Structure formats: structure tokens, C-alpha cells
PDB file of C-alpha atoms in Angstrom:
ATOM      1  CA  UNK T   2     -77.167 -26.515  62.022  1.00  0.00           C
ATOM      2  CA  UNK T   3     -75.622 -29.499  60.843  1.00  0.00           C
ATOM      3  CA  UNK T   4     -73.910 -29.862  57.817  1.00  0.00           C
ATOM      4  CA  UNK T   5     -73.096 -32.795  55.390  1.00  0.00           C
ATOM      5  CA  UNK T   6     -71.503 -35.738  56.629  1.00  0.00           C
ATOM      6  CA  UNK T   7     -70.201 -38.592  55.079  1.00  0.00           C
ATOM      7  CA  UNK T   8     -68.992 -41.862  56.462  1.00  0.00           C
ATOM      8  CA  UNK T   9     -66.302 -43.066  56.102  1.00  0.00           C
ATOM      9  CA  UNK T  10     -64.269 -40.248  55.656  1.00  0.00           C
ATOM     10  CA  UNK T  11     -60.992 -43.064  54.948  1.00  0.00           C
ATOM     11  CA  UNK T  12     -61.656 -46.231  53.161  1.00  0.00           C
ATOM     12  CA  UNK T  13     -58.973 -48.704  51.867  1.00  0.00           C
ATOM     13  CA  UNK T  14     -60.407 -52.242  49.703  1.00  0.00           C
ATOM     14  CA  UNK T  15     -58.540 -54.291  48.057  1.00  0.00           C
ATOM     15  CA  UNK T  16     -59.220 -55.327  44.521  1.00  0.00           C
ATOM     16  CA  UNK T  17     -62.725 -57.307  44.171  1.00  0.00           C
ATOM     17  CA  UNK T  18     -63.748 -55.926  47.462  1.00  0.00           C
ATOM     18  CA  UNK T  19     -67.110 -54.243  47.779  1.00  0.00           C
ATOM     19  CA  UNK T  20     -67.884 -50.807  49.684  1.00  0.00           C
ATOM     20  CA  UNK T  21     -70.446 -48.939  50.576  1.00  0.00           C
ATOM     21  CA  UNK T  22     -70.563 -45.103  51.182  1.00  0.00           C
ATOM     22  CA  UNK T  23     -72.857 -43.215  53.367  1.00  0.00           C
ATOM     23  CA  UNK T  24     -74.031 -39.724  53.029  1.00  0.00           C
ATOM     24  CA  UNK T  25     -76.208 -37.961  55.411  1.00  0.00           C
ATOM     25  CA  UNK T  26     -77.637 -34.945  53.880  1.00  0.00           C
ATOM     26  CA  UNK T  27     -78.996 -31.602  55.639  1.00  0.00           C
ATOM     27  CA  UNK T  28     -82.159 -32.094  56.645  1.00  0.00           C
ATOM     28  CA  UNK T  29     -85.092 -30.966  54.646  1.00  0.00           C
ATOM     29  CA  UNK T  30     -82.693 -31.075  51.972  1.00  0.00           C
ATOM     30  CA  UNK T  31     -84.650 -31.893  48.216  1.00  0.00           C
ATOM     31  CA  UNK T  32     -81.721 -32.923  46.043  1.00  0.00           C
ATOM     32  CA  UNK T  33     -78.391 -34.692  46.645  1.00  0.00           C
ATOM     33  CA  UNK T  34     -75.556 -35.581  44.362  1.00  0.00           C
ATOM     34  CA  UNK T  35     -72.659 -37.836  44.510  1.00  0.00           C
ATOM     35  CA  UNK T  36     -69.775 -36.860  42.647  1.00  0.00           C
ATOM     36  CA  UNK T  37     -66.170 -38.617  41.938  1.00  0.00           C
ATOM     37  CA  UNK T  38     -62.923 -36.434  42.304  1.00  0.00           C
ATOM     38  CA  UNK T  39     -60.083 -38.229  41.215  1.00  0.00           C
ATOM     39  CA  UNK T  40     -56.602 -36.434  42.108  1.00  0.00           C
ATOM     40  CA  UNK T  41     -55.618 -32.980  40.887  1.00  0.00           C
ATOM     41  CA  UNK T  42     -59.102 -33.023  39.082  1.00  0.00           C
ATOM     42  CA  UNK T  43     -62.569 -31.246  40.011  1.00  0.00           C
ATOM     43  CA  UNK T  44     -65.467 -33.219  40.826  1.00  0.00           C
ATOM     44  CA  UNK T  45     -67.453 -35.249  38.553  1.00  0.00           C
ATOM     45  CA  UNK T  46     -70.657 -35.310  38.295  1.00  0.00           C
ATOM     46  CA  UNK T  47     -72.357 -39.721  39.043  1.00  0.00           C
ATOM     47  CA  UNK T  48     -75.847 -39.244  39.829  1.00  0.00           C
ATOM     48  CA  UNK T  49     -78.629 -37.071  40.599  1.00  0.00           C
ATOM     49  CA  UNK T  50     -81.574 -37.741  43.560  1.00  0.00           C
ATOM     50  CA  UNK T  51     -84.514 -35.571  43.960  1.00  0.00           C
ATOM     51  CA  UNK T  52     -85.820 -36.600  47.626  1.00  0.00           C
ATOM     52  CA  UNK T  53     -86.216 -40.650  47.442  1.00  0.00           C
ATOM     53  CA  UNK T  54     -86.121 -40.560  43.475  1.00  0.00           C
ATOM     54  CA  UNK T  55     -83.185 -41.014  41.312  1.00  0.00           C
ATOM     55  CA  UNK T  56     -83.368 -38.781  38.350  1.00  0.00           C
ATOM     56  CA  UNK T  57     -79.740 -39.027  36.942  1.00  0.00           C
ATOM     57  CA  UNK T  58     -77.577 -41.777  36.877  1.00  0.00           C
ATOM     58  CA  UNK T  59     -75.539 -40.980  33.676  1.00  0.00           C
ATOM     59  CA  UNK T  60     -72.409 -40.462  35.494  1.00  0.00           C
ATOM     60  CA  UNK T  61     -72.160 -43.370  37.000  1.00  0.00           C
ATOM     61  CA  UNK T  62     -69.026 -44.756  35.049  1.00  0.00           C
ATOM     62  CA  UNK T  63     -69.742 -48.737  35.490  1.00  0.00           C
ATOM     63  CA  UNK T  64     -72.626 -51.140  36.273  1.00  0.00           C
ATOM     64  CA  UNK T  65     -70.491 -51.678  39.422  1.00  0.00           C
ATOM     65  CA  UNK T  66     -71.754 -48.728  40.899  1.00  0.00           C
ATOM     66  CA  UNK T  67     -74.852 -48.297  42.378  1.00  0.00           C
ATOM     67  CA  UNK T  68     -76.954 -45.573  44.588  1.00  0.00           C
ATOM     68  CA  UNK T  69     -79.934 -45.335  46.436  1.00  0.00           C
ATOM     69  CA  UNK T  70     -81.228 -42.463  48.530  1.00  0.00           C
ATOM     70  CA  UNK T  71     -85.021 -44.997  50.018  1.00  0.00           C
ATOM     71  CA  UNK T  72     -86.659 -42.638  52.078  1.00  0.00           C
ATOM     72  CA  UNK T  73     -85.124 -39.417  50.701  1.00  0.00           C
ATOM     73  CA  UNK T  74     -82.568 -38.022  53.463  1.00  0.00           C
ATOM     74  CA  UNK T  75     -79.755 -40.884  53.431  1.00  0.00           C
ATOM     75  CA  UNK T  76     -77.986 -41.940  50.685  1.00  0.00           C
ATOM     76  CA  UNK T  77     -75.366 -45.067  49.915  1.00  0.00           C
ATOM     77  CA  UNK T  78     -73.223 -45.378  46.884  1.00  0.00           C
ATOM     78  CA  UNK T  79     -72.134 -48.972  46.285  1.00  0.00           C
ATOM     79  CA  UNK T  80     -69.580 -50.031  44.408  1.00  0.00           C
ATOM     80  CA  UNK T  81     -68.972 -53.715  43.786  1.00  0.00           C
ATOM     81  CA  UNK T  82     -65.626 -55.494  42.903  1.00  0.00           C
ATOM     82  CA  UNK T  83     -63.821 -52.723  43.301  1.00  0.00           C
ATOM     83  CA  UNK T  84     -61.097 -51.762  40.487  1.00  0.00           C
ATOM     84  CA  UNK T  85     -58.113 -49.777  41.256  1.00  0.00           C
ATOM     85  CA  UNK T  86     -59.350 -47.006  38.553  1.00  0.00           C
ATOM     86  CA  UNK T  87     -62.392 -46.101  41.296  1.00  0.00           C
ATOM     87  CA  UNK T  88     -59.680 -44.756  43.825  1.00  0.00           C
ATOM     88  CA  UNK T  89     -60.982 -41.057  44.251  1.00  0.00           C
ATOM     89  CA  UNK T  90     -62.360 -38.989  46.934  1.00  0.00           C
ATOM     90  CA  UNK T  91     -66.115 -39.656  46.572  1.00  0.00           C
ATOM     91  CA  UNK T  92     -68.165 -36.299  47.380  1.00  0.00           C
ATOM     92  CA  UNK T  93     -71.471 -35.955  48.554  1.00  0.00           C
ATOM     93  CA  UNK T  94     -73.469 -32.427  48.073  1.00  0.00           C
ATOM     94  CA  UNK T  95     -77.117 -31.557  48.981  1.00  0.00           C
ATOM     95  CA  UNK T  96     -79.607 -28.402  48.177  1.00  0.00           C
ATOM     96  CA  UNK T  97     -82.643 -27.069  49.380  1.00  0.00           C
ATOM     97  CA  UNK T  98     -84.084 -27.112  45.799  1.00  0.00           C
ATOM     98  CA  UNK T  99     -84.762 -29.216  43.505  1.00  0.00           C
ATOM     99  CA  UNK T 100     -84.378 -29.310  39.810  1.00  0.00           C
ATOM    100  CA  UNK T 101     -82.960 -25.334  39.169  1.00  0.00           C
ATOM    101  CA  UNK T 102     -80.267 -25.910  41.869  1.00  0.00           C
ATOM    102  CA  UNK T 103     -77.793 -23.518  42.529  1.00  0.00           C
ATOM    103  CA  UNK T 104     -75.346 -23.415  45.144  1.00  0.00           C
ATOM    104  CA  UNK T 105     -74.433 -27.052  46.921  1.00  0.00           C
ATOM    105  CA  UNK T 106     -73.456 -27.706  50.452  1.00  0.00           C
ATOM    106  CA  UNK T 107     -70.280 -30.096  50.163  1.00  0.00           C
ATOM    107  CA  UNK T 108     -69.554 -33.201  52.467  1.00  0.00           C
ATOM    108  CA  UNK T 109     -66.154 -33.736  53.525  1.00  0.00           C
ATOM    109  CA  UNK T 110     -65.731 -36.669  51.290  1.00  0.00           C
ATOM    110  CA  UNK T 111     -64.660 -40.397  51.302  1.00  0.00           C
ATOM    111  CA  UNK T 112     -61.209 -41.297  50.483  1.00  0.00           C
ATOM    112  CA  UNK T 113     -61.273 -44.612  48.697  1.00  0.00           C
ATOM    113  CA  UNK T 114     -58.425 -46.452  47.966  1.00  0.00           C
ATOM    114  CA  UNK T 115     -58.082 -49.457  46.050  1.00  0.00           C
ATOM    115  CA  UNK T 116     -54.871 -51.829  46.561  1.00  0.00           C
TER     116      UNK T 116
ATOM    117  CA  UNK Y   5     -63.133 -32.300  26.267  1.00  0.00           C
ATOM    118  CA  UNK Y   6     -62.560 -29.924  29.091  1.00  0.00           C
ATOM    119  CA  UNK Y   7     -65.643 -27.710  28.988  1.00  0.00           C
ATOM    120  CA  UNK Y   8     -64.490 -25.751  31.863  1.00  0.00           C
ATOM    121  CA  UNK Y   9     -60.932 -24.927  32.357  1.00  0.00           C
ATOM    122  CA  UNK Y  10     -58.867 -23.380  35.168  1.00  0.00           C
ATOM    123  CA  UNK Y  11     -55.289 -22.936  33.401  1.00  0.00           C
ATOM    124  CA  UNK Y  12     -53.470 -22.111  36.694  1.00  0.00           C
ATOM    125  CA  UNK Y  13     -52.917 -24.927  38.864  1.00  0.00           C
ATOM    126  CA  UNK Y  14     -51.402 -22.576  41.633  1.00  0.00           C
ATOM    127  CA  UNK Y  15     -51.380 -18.948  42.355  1.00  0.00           C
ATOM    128  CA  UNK Y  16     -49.337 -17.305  45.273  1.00  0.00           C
ATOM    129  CA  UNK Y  17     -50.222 -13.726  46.135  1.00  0.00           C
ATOM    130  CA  UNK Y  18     -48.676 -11.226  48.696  1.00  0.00           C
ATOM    131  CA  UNK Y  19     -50.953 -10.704  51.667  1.00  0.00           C
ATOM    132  CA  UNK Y  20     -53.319  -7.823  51.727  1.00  0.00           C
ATOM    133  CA  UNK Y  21     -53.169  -7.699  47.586  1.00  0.00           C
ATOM    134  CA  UNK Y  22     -55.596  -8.784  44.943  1.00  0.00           C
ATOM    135  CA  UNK Y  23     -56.162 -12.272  43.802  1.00  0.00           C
ATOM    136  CA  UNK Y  24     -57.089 -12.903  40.432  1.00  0.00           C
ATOM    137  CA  UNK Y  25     -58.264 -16.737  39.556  1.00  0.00           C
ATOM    138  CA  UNK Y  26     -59.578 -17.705  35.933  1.00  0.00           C
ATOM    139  CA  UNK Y  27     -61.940 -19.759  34.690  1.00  0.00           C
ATOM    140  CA  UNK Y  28     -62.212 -20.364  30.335  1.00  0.00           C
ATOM    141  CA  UNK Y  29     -65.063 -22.389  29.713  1.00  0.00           C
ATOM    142  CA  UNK Y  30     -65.891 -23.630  26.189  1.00  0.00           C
ATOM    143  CA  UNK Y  31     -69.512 -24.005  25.673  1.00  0.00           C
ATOM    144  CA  UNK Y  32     -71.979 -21.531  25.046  1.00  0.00           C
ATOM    145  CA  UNK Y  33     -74.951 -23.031  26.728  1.00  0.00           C
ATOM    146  CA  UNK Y  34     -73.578 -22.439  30.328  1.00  0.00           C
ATOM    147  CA  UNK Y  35     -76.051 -19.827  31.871  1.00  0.00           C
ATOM    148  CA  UNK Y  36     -74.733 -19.677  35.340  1.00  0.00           C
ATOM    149  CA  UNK Y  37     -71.267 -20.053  36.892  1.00  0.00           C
ATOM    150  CA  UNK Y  38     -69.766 -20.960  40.589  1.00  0.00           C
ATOM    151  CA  UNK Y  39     -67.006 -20.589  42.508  1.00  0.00           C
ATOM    152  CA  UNK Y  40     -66.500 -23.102  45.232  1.00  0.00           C
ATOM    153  CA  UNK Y  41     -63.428 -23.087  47.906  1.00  0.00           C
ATOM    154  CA  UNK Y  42     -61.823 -25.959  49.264  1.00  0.00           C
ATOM    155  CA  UNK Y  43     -59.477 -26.367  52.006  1.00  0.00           C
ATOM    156  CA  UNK Y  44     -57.756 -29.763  52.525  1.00  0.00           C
ATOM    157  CA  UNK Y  45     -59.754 -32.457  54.175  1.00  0.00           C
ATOM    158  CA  UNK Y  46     -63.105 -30.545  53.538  1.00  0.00           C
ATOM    159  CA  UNK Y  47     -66.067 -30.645  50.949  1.00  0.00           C
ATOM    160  CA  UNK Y  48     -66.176 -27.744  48.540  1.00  0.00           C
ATOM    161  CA  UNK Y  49     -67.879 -24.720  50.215  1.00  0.00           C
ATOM    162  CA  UNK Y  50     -70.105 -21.883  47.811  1.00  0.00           C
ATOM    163  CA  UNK Y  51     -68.409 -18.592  47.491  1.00  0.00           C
ATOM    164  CA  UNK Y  52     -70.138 -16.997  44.959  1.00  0.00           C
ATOM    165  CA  UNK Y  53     -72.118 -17.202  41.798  1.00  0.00           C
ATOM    166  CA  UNK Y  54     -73.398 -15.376  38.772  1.00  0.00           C
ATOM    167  CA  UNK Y  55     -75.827 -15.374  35.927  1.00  0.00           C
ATOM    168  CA  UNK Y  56     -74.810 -15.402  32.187  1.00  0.00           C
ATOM    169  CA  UNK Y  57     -77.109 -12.234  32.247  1.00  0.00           C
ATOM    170  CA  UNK Y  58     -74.867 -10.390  34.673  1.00  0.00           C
ATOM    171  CA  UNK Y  59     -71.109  -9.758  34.047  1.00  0.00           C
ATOM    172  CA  UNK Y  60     -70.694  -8.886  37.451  1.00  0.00           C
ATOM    173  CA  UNK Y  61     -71.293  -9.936  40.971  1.00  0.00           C
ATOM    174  CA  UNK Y  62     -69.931  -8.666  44.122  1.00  0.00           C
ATOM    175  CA  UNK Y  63     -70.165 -10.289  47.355  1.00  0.00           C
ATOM    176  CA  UNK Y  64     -67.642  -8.379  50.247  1.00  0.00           C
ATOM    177  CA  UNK Y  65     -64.166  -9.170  49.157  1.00  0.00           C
ATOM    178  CA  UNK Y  66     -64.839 -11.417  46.686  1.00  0.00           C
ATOM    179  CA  UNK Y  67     -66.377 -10.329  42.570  1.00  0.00           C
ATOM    180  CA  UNK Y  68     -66.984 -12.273  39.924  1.00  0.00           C
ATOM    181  CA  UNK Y  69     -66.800 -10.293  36.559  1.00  0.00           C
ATOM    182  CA  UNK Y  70     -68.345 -12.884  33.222  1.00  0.00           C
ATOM    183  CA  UNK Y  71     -66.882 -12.047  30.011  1.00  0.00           C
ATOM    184  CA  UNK Y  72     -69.970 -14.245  27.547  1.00  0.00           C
ATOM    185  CA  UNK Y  73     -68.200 -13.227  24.498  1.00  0.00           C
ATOM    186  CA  UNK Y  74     -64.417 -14.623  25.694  1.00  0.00           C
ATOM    187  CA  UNK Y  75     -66.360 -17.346  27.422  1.00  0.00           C
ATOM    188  CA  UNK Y  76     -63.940 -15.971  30.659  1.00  0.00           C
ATOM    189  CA  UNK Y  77     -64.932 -15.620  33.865  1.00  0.00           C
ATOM    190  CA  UNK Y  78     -62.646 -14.277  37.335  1.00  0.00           C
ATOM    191  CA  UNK Y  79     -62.452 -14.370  40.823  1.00  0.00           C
ATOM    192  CA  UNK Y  80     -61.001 -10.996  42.649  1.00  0.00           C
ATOM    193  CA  UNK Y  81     -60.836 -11.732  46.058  1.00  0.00           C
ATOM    194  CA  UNK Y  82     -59.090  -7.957  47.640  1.00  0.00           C
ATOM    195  CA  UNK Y  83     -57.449  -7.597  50.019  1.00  0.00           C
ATOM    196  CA  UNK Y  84     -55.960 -10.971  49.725  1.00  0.00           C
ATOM    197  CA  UNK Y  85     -55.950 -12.754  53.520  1.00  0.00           C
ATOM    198  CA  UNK Y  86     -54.204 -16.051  54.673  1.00  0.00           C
ATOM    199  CA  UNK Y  87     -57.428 -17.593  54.977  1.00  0.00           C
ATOM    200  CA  UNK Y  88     -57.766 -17.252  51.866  1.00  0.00           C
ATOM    201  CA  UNK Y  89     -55.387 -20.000  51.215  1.00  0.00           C
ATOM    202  CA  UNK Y  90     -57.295 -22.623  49.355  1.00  0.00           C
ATOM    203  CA  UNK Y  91     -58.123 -24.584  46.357  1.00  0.00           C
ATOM    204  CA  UNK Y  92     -60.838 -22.703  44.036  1.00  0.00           C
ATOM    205  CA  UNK Y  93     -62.982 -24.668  41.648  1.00  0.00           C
ATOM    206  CA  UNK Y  94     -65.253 -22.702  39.053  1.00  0.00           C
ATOM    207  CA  UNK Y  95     -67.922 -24.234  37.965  1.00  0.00           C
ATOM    208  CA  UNK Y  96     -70.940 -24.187  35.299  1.00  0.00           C
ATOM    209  CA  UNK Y  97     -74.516 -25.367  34.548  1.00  0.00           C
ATOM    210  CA  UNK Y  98     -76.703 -25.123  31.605  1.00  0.00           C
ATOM    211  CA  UNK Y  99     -80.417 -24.191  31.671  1.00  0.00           C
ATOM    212  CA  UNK Y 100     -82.887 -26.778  32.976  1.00  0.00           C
ATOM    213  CA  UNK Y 101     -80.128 -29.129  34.159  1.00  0.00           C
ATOM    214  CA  UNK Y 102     -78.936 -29.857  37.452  1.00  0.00           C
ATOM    215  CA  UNK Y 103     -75.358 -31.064  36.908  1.00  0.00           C
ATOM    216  CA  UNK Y 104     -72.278 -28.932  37.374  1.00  0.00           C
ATOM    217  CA  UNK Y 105     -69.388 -28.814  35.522  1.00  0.00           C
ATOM    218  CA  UNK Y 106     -66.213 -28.501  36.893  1.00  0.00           C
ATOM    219  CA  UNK Y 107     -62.832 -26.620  36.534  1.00  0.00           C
ATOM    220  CA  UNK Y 108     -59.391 -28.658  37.993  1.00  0.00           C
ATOM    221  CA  UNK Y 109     -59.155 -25.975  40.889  1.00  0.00           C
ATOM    222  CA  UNK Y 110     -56.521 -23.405  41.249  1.00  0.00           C
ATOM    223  CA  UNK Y 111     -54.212 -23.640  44.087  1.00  0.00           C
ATOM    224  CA  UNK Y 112     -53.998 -19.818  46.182  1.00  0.00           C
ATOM    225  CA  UNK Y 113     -51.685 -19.376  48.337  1.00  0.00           C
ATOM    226  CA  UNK Y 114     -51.654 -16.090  50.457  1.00  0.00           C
ATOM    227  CA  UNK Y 115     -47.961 -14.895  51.144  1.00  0.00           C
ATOM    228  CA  UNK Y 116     -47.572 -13.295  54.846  1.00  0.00           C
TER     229      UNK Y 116
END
């Protein structure tokens, strides 16, 4: 079946710009997670949804960003004025359970780049 | 604070031997680990896992062997293939909590 995709996969903004970032989850998929991955670094965990609910949104590292998953399959991360610290590959990841979750399924990412 | 670190940033291995990636993780509340493979322009993808209960897991090629007391985990991935050419994160979670913690990734290159 299908996997995780994310649109864009490329994204360049310049400074002050806002941007939004799609993820489509598998479907029937309970939780998804957005994560940040700046360069040479693993991912970092921003926020947590468990079907239309946001749980978690300690990660998120500035009232700039924003998330919202409304009817629990598709999910946006926003991120207003854009800064050139939020270049990073942003990574989308959903699993079949909720809460206890083990193993992710990845998205191929957004590159964001901020000029 | 790096909770979970992956010392090697690259590893290059002759084809058809063993590969040997490390993971050091500093706190004690971790109760189950991940590795996760990534190959450029793709999303991490799940290799393997295992419980802070086990200290080993075997899955085909690849075994994860948990050392609680070092606070060390591996990857042996034998024989070594060129597929095998990827980044390899390890990862960690705590009990009751959904987030994962992340090592910088090791870099494995498999040598014809």
C-alpha cells in the first residue's frame, strides 16, 4: 500500500515568508509526528497527534510554528515569518498505534530553506 | 545534552564482512531502542528494535545486542551488502511516552 507522503518535498522562503507543510499519513494510521532534522543531526522530536487530537506540542521550538491534523489523516505544519534558523528537512512519521508506539513509517521529508 | 549518541559519523566496511554501528545512550529510563536506515532523499525506514529486557534481537542479517549496564547498544548487520550503504540512526523511548530520541546517524558505506 501506500506509504507516507509529504508535499513539498523542496521548499525555498525567504525571510518573513510563511509555509505550510503537508503530510499525508497511511491510512488507518492512529498517531503521527512531525519532527525537525537539521543537517548532520537526527530528527527531533515537534509534536505529537493521536488521530484529530494533538497531545504533544513541546517540541515545537517557537510560537511561529503551528500544526493541525482536523479530521485525523492529514496533517499541516505552519510556520510563520520564517527565520533562517528553521532551515531543516521537516519529517513526517505515522503508526498504527497509539500512545505505546513503536516502530514509525518515515515520509520522505520537506526540504526547507530559508534565504 | 546528547542523551543518545552515535560517536561514528561514518563507517566503511569491505563487502560481504560484518558491520558493527554503536549507539551510547546516557539515561537510564530508556526501555526500548531502534534502529532506523536512511538512504538519501528518503524518510527513515525501521530495521529493528529491542526491549531493555532483552540484550539481544536478531532479525536475518541484522542483531541488535543491549548492554543496560554500559548503557551500549550495536547493530551487526553480516554479511555486509552494498545495499547496505546508508545512514543508521539509533534511537530510544522511555516508558509511557511516545517521543523518540535520536542518535546523529552513522554513515556505512559497503566497499565492493
Amino acid at each position: 500500500g501506500a506509504g507516507v507522503s509529504q508535499s513539498p518535498r523542496y521548499k525555498v522562503a525567504k525571510r518573513g515568508q510563511d509555509v505550510a507543510l503537508r503530510c499525508d499519513p497511511i491510512s488507518g494510521h492512529v498517531s503521527l509526528f512531525w519532527y525537525q532534522q537539521a543537517l548532520g543531526q537526527g530528527p527531533e522530536f515537534l509534536t505529537y497527534f493521536q488521530n484529530e487530537a494533538q497531545l504533544d506540542k513541546s517540541g515545537l521550538p517557537s510560537d511561529r510554528f503551528f500544526a493541525e491534523r482536523p479530521e485525523g489523516s492529514v496533517s499541516t505544519l505552519k510556520i510563520q515569518r520564517t527565520q533562517q534558523e528553521d532551515s531543516a528537512v521537516y519529517l513526517c512519521a505515522s503508526s498504527p498505534r497509539d500512545l505505546l508506539v513503536y516502530e514509525q513509517y518515515f515520509g520522505p521529508g520537506t526540504r526547507l530553506t530559508v534565504t | 545534552d546528547q542523551q543518545v549518541k552515535q560517536n561514528s559519523p561514518s563507517l566503511s566496511v569491505q563487502e560481504g564482512r560484518i558491520s558493527i554501528l554503536n549507539c551510547d545512550y546516557t539515561n537510564s529510563m530508556f526501555d526500548y531502542f531502534l534502529w532506523y536506515k536512511k538512504y538519501p532523499a528518503e524518510g527513515p525506514t525501521f530495521l529493528i528494535s529491542i526491549s531493555s529486557i532483552k540484550d539481544k534481537n536478531e532479525d536475518g542479517r541484522f542483531t541488535v545486542f543491549l548492554n543496560k549496564s554500559a548503557k551500549h547498544l550495536s547493530l551487526h548487520i553480516v554479511p555486509s551488502q552494498p545495499g547496505d550503504s546508508a545512514v543508521y540512526f539509533c534511537a530510544a523511548r522511555m516508558n509511557s511516552n511516545y517521543q523518540l530520541i535520536w542518535g546523529a546517524g552513522t554513515k556505512l558505506i559497503i566497499k565492493p
